[in-house]
Tab-separated table of C-alpha atoms and ligand atoms in Angstrom:
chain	number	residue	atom	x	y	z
A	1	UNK	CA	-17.536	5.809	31.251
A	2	UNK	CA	-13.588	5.717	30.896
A	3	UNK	CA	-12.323	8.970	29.111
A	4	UNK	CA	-8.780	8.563	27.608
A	5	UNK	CA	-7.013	11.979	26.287
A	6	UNK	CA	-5.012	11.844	23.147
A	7	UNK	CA	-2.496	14.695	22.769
A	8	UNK	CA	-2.786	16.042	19.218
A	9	UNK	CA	-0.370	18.799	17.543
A	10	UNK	CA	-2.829	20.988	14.878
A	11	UNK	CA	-0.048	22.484	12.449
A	12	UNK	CA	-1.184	25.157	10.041
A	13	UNK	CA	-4.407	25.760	12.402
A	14	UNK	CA	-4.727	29.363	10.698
A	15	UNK	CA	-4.587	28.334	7.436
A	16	UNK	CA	-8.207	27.315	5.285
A	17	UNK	CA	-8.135	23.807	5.482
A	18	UNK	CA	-6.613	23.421	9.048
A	19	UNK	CA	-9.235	25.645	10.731
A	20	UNK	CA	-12.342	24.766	8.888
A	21	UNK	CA	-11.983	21.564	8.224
A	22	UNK	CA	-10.089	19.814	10.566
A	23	UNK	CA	-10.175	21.994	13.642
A	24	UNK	CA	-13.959	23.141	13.654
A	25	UNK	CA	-15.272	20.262	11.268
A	26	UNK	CA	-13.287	17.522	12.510
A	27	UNK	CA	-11.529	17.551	15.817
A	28	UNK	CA	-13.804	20.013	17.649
A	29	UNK	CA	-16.776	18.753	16.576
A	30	UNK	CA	-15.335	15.070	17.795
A	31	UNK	CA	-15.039	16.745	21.262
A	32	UNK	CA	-18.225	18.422	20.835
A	33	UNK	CA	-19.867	14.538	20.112
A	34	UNK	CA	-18.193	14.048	23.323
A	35	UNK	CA	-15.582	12.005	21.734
A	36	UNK	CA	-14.515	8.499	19.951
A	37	UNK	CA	-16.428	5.845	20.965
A	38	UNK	CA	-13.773	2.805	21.718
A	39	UNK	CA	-15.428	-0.831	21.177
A	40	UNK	CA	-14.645	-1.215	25.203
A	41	UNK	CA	-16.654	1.987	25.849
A	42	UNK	CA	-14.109	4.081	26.394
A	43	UNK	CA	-13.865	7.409	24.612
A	44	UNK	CA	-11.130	9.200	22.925
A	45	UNK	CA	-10.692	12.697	24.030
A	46	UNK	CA	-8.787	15.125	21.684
A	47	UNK	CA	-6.529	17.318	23.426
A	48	UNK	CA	-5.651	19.968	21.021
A	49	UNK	CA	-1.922	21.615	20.751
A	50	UNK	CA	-2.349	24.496	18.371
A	51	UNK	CA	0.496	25.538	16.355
A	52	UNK	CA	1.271	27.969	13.776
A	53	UNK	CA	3.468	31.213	13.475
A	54	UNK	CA	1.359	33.920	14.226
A	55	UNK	CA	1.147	34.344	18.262
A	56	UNK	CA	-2.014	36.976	17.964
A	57	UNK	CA	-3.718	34.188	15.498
A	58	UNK	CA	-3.308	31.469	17.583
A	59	UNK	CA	-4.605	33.047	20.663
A	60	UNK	CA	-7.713	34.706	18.477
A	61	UNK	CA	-8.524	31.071	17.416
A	62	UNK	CA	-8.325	29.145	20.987
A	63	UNK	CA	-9.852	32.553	22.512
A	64	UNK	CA	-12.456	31.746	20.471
A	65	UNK	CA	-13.027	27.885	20.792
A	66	UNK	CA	-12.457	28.309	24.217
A	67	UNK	CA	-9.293	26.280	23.704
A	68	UNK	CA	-5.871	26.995	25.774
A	69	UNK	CA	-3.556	24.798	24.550
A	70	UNK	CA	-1.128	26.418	21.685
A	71	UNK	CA	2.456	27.549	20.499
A	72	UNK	CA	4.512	28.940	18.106
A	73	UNK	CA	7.405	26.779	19.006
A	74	UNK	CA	7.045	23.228	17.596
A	75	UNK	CA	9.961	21.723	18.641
A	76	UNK	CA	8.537	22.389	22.291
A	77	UNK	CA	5.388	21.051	21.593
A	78	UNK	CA	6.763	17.607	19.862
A	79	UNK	CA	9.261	17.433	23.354
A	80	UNK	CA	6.590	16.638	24.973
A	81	UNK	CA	5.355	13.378	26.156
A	82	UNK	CA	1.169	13.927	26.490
A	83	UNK	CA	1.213	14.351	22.704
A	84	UNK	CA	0.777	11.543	20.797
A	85	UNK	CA	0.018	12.695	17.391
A	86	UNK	CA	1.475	15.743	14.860
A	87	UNK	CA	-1.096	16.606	12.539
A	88	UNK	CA	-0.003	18.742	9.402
A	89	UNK	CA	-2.195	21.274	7.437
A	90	UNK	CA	0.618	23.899	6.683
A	91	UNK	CA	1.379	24.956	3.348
A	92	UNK	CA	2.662	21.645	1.050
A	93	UNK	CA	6.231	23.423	1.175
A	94	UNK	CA	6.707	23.374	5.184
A	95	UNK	CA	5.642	19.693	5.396
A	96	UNK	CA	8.549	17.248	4.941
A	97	UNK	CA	10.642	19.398	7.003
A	98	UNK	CA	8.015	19.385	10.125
A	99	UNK	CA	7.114	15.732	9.950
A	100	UNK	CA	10.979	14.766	9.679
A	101	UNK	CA	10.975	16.186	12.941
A	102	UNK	CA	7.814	14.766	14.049
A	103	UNK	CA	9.232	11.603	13.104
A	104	UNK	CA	12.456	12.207	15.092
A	105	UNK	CA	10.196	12.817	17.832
A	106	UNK	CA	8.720	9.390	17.622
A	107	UNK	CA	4.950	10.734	17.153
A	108	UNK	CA	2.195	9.046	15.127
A	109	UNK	CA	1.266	11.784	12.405
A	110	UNK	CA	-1.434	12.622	10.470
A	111	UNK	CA	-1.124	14.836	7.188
A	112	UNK	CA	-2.903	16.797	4.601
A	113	UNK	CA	-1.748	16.240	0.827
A	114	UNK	CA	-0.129	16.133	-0.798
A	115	UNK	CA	2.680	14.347	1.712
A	116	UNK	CA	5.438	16.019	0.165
A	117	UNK	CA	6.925	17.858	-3.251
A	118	UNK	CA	8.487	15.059	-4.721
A	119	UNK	CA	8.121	10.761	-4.863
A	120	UNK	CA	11.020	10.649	-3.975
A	121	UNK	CA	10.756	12.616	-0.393
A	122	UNK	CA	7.194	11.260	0.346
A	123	UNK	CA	8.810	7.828	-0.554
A	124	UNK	CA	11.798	8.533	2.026
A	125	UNK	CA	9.375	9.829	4.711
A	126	UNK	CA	6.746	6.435	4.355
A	127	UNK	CA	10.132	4.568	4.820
A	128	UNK	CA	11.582	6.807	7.733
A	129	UNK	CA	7.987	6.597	9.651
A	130	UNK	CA	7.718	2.805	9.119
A	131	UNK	CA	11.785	2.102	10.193
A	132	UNK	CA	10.642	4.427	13.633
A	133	UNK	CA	7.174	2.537	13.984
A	134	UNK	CA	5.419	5.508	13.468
A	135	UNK	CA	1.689	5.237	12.186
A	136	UNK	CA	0.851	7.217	9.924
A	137	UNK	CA	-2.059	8.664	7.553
A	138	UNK	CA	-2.657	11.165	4.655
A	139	UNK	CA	-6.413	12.712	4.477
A	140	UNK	CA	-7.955	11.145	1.317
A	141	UNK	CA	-11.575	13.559	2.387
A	142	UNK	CA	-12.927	12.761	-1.575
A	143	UNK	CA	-13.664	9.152	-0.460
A	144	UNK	CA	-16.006	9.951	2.400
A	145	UNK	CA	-18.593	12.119	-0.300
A	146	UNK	CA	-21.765	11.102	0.424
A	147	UNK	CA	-21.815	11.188	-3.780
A	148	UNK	CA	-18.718	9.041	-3.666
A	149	UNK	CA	-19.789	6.333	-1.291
A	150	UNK	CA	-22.838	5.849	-2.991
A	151	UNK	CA	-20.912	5.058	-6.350
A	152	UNK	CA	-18.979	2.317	-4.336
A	153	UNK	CA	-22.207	1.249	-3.502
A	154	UNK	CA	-23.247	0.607	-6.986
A	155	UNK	CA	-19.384	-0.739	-7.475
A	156	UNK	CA	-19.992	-3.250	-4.641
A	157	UNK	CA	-23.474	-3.944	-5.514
A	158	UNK	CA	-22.431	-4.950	-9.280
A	159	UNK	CA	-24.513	-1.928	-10.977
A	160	UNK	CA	-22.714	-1.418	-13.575
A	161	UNK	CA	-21.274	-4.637	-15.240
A	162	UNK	CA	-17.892	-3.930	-16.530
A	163	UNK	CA	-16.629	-0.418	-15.723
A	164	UNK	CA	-15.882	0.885	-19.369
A	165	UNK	CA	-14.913	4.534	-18.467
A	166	UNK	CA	-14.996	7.334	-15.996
A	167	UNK	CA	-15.420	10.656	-16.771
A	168	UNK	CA	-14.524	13.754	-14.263
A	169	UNK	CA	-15.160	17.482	-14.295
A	170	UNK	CA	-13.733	19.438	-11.411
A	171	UNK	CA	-13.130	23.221	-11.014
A	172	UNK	CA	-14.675	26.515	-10.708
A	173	UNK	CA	-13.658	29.805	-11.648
A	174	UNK	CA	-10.994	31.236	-8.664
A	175	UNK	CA	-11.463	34.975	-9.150
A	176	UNK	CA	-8.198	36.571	-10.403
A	177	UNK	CA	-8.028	38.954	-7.687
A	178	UNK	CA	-8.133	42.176	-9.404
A	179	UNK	CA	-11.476	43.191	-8.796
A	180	UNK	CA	-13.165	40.348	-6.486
A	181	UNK	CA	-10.718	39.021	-4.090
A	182	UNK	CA	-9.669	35.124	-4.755
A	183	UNK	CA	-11.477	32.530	-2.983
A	184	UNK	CA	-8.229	30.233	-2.992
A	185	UNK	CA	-4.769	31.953	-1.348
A	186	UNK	CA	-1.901	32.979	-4.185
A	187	UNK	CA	0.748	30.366	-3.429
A	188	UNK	CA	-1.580	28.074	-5.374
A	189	UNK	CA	-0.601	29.868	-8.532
A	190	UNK	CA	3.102	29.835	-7.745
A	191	UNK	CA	5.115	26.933	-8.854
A	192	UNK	CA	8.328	28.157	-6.674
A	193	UNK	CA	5.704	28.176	-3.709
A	194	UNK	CA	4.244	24.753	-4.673
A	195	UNK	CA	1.141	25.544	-6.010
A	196	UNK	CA	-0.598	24.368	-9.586
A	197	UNK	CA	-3.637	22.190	-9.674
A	198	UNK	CA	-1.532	19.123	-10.728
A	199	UNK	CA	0.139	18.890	-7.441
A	200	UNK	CA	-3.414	20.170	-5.722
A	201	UNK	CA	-5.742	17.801	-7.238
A	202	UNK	CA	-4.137	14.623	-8.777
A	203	UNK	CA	-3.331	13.353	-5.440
A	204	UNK	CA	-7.178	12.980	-4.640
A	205	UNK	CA	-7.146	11.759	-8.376
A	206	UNK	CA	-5.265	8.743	-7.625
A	207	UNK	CA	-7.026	7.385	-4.063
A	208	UNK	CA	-10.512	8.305	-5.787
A	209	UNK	CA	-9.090	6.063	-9.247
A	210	UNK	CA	-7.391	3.161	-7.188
A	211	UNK	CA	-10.025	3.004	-4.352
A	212	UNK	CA	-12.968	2.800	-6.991
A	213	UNK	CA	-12.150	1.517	-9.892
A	214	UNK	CA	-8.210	0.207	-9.924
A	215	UNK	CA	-4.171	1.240	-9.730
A	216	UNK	CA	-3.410	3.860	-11.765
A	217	UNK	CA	-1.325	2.593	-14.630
A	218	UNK	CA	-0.193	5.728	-16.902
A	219	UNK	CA	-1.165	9.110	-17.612
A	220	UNK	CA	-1.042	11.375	-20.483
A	221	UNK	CA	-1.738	15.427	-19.168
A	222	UNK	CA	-1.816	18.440	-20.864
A	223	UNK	CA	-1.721	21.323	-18.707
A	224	UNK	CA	-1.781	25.132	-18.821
A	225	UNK	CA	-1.870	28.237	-16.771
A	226	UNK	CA	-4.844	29.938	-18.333
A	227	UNK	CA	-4.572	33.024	-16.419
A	228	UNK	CA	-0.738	34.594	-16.235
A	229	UNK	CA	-1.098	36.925	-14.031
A	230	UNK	CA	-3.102	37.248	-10.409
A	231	UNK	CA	-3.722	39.841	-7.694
A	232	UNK	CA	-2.521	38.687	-4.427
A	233	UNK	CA	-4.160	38.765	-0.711
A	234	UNK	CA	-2.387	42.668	-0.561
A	235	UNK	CA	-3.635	43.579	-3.662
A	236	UNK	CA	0.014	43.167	-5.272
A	237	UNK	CA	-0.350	42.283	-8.997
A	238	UNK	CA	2.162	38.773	-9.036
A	239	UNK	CA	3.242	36.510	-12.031
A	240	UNK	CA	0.825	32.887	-12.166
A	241	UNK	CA	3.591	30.485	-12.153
A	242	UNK	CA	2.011	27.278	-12.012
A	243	UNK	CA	-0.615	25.397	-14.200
A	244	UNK	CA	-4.320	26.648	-13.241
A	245	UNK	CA	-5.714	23.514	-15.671
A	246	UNK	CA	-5.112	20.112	-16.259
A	247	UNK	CA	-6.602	17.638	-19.011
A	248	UNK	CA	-5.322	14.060	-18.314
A	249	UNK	CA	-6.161	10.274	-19.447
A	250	UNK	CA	-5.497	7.988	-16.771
A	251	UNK	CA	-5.328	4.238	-17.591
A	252	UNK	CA	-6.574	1.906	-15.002
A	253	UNK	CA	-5.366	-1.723	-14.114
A	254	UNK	CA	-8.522	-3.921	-15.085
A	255	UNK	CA	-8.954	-1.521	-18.433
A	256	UNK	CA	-11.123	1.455	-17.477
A	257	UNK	CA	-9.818	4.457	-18.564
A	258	UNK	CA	-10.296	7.687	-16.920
A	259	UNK	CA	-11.008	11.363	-18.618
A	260	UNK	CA	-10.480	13.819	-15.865
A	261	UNK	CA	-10.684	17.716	-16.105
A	262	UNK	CA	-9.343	19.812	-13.464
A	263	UNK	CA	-9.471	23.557	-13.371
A	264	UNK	CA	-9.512	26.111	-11.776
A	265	UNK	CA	-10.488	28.963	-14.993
A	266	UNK	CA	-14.182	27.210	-15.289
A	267	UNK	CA	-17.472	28.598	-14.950
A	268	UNK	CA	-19.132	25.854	-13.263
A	269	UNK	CA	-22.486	24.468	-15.760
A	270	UNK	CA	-23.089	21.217	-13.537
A	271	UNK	CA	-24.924	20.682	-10.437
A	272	UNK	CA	-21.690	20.376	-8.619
A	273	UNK	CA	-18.308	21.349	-7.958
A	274	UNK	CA	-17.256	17.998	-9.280
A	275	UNK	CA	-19.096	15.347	-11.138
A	276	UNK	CA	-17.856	11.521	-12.114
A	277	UNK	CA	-19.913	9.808	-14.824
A	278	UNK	CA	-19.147	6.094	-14.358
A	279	UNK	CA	-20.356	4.224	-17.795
A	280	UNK	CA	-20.162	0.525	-17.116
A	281	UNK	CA	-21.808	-2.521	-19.552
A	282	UNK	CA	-25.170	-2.538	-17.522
A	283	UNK	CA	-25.926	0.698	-15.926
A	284	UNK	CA	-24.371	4.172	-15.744
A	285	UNK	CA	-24.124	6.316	-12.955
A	286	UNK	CA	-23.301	10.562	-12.173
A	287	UNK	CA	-21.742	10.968	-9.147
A	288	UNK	CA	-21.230	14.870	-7.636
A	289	UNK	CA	-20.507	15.103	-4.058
A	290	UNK	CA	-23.462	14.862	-2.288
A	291	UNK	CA	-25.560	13.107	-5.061
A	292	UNK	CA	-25.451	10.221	-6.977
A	293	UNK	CA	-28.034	8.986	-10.226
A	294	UNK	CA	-28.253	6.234	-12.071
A	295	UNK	CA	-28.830	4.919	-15.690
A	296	UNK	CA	-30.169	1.511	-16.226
A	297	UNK	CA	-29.601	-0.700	-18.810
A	298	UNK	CA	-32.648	-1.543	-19.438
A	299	UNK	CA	-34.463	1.989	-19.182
A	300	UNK	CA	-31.910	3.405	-21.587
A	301	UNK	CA	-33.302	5.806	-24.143
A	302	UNK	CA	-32.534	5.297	-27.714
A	303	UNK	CA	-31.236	8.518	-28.855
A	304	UNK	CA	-31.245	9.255	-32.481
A	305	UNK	CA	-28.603	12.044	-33.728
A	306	UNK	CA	-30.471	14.591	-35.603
A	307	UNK	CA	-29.299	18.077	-35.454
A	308	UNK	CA	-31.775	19.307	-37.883
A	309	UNK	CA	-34.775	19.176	-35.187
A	310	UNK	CA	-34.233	20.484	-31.489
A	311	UNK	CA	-33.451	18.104	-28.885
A	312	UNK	CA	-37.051	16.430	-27.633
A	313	UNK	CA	-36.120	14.613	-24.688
A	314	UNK	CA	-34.979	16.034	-21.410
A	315	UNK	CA	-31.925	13.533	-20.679
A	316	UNK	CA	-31.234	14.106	-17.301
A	317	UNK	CA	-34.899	13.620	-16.136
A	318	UNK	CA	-34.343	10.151	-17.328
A	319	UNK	CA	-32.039	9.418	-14.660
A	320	UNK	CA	-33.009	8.007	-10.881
A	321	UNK	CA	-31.403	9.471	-7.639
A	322	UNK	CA	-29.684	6.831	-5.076
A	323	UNK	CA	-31.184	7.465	-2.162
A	324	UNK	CA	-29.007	7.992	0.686
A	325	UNK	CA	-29.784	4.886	2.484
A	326	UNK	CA	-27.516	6.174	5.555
A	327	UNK	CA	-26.216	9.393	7.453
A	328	UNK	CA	-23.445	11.003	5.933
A	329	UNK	CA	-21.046	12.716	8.446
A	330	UNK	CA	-18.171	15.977	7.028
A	331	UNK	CA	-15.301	13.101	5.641
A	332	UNK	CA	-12.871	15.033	7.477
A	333	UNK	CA	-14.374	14.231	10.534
A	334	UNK	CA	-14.955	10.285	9.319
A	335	UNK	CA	-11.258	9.760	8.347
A	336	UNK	CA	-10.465	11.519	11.665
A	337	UNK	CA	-12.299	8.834	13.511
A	338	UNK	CA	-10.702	6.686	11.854
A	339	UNK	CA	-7.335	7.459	12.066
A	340	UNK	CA	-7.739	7.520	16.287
A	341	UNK	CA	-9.288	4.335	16.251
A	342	UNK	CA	-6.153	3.123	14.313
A	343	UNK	CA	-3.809	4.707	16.947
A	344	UNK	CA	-5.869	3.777	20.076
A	345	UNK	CA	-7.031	0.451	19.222
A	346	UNK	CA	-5.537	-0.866	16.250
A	347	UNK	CA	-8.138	-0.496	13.377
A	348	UNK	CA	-7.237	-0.988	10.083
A	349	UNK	CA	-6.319	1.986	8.110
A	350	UNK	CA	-5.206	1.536	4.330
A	351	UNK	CA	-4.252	5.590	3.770
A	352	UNK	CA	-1.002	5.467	5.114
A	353	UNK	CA	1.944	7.285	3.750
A	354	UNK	CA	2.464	4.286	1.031
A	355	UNK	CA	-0.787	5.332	-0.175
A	356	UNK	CA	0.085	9.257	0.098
A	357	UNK	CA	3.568	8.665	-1.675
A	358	UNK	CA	1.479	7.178	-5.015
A	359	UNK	CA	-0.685	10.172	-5.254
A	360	UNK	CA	2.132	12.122	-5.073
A	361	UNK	CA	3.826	9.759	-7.952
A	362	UNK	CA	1.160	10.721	-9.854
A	363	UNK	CA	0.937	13.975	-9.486
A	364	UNK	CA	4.898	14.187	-10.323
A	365	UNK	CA	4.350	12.084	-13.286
A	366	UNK	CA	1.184	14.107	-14.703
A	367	UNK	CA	3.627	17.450	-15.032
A	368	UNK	CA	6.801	15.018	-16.643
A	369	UNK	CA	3.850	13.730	-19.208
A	370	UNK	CA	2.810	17.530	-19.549
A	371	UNK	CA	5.996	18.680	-19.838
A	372	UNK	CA	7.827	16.124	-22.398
A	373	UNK	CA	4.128	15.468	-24.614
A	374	UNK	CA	3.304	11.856	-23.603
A	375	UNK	CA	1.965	8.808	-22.139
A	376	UNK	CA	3.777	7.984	-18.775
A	377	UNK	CA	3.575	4.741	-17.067
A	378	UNK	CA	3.419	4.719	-13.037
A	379	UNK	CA	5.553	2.053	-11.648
A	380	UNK	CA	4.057	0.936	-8.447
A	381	UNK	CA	6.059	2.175	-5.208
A	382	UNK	CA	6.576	-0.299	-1.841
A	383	UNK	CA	8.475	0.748	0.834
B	401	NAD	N1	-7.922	17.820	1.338
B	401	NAD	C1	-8.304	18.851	0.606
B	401	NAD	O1	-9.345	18.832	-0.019
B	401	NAD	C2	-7.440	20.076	0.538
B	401	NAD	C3	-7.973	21.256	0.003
B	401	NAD	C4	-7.163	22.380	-0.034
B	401	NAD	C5	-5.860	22.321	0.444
B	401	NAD	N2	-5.368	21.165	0.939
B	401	NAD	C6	-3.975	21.084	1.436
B	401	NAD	O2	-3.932	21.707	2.710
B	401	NAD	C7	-2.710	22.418	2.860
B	401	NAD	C8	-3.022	23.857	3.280
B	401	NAD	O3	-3.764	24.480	2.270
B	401	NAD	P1	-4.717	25.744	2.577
B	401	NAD	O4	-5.540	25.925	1.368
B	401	NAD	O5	-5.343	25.579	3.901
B	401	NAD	O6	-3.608	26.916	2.638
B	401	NAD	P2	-3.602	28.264	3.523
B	401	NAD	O7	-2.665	29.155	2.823
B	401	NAD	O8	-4.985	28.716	3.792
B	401	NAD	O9	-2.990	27.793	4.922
B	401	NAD	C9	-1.636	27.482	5.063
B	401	NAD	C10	-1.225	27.308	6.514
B	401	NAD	O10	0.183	27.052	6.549
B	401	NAD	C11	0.794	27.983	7.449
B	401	NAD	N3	2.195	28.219	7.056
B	401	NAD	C12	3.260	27.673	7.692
B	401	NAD	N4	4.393	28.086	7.134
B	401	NAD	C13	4.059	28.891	6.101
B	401	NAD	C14	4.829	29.632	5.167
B	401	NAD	N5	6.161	29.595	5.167
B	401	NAD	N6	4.147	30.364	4.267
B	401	NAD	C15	2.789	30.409	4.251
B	401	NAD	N7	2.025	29.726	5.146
B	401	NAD	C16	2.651	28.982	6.050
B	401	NAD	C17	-0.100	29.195	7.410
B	401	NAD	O11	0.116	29.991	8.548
B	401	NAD	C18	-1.477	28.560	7.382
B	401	NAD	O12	-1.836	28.136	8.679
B	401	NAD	C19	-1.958	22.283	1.552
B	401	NAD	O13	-0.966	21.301	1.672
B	401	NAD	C20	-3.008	21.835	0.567
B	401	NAD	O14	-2.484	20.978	-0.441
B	401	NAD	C21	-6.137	20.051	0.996
């Protein structure tokens, strides 16, 4: 069997999402399958560049994975030719400035989200990759859920009817830091750092919105930073900047309109870290990220309001579970796949900057709403 190496740059390996996700979850565990399966036979073999700032960190983590590859010096490591692809987990402030460069360097790239800070930069940079032939692609995880493909089962499968409405609860409580450390790091709470949950989580908002149920058309937000003031990773007491909260409509092309809650200042009374309820004409659905249950039509209960006698039915026992039907791989690791099968042999891959660019549009337009008190159209973006 043919083995082909691809030469891939891991930016930002230290950092949460780099190493868990997409070094240990994703690439590693690619080389650890033994590789991408080409439809000729041949495999894809990812050679990993690490890079980051830290020298001791870097050679701790390929140390450790038995790796050798890695460099503090990017420019170096985009010089050279056996590298084919930058990939991009750093913090969301280092990124326009590292794939500019990638871009210069004529690489195919691969990014976190959100692309960049503003439209107009991820905008310039979709443009800038597509004048320089550059492929590109910006990790859109939510849509590889094992919950979340099973409600575009139901979509594809008709379930539902008409889609009337979607309604989404995300968040958990991110400990302040004072007396439990913070499960998230502090640049999330600083807006000159670009952090807030707006930025964070409406990107994944939009590819979720479009993918399943249609373009986002406007959005109304309110946001808020619940909690003023966090301890940081030293223990340094710092001022919370950004929002830690956002409530926002979204209105749909087609008519559904989505409810979403994002926030981090929850305590979490669901069975999962996020839930969609999907409420169409013939069936409804709950969708978390791993599970999925459904509502029928014609095995829906007849609920009577009466507060004066306690509640006699046990609602969500009248709900069925989707069964999996499938095997459900990390969606890091899918979109991975994916994304080398687009560079080695072509396959179609919609989440290209473009699409990264519009859920940065929204995220943009979610804090003008915020900040001015109303409803915001999104005008569509092409390159
Ligand atoms: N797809 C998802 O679900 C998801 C979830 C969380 C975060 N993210 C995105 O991933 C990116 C990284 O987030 P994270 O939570 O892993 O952050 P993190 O703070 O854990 O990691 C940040 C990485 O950037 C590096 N870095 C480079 N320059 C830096 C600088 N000047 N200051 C600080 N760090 C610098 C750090 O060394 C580290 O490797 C962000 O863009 C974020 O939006 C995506």
């Amino acid at each position: 069997m043919t083995r082909r190496s691809i030469g891939i740059i891991v930016n930002g390996v230290t950092g949460r999402m780099g190493y868990r996700q997409h070094l240990v979850r994703s690439l590693l565990a690619i080389r650890d399958a033994g590789g991408v399966r080409l439809p000729d036979g041949t495999t894809l073999w990812p050679h990993l560049v690490l890079v980051g700032r830290s020298e001791a960190k870097l050679r701790e983590i390929a140390d450790r994975h038995g790796l050798t590859d890695w460099t503090t010096d990017l420019t170096s490591a985009l010089a050279r030719d056996d590298v084919e692809i930058y990939f991009d987990a750093q913090v969301t402030q280092q990124r326009e400035k590292a794939i500019r460069q990638a871009i210069e360097a004529g690489k195919h790239i691969y990014t976190e989200k959100p692309l960049a800070e503003d439209t107009a930069a991820a905008l310039d940079l979709a443009r800038a990759a597509n004048a320089a032939g550059i492929r590109t692609g910006v990790v859109q995880d939510k849509l590889f859920l094992p919950g979340l493909r099973k409600l575009k089962r139901l979509l594809d499968g008709g379930f539902f009817g008409q889609v009337l409405s979607v309604r989404g609860d995300f968040g958990y409580w991110v400990f302040e830091g004072d007396w439990q450390p913070a499960q998230r790091p502090s640049w999330n709470y600083r807006a000159s750092d670009g952090g807030g949950i707006v930025v964070d989580m409406f990107p994944h908002w939009h590819y979720v919105l479009a993918e399943l149920f249609g373009e986002v058309r406007s959005v109304s937000a309110t946001v808020a930073t619940h909690i003023p003031q966090r301890v940081d990773e030293r223990g340094r007491p710092y001022a919370a900047t950004a929002d830690d909260a956002a409530y926002a409509v979204f209105e749909l092309a087609g008519g559904v309109i989505a409810q979403l809650n994002s926030s981090w200042c929850v305590r979490v009374h669901r069975d999962e870290l996020v839930e969609f309820q999907v409420d169409g004409t013939h069936g409804s659905a709950v969708a978390g990220l791993r599970r999925c249950r459904v509502q029928h039509r014609a095995v829906t209960p007849k609920p009577v309001w009466n507060p004066d006698l306690p509640a006699t039915e046990d609602f969500r026992s009248q709900w069925t579970e989707v069964p999996d039907n499938e095997e459900f791989d990390n969606g890091f690791k899918v979109q991975w796949e994916a994304f080398l099968r687009h560079i080695a042999v072509d396959e179609p891959f919609p989440w290209d900057f473009l699409a990264g660019a519009r859920g940065v549009q929204l995220a943009e337009l979610g804090l003008v709403s915020a900040r001015e008190g109303r409803r915001v159209e999104i005008p569509e973006l092409s390159l």
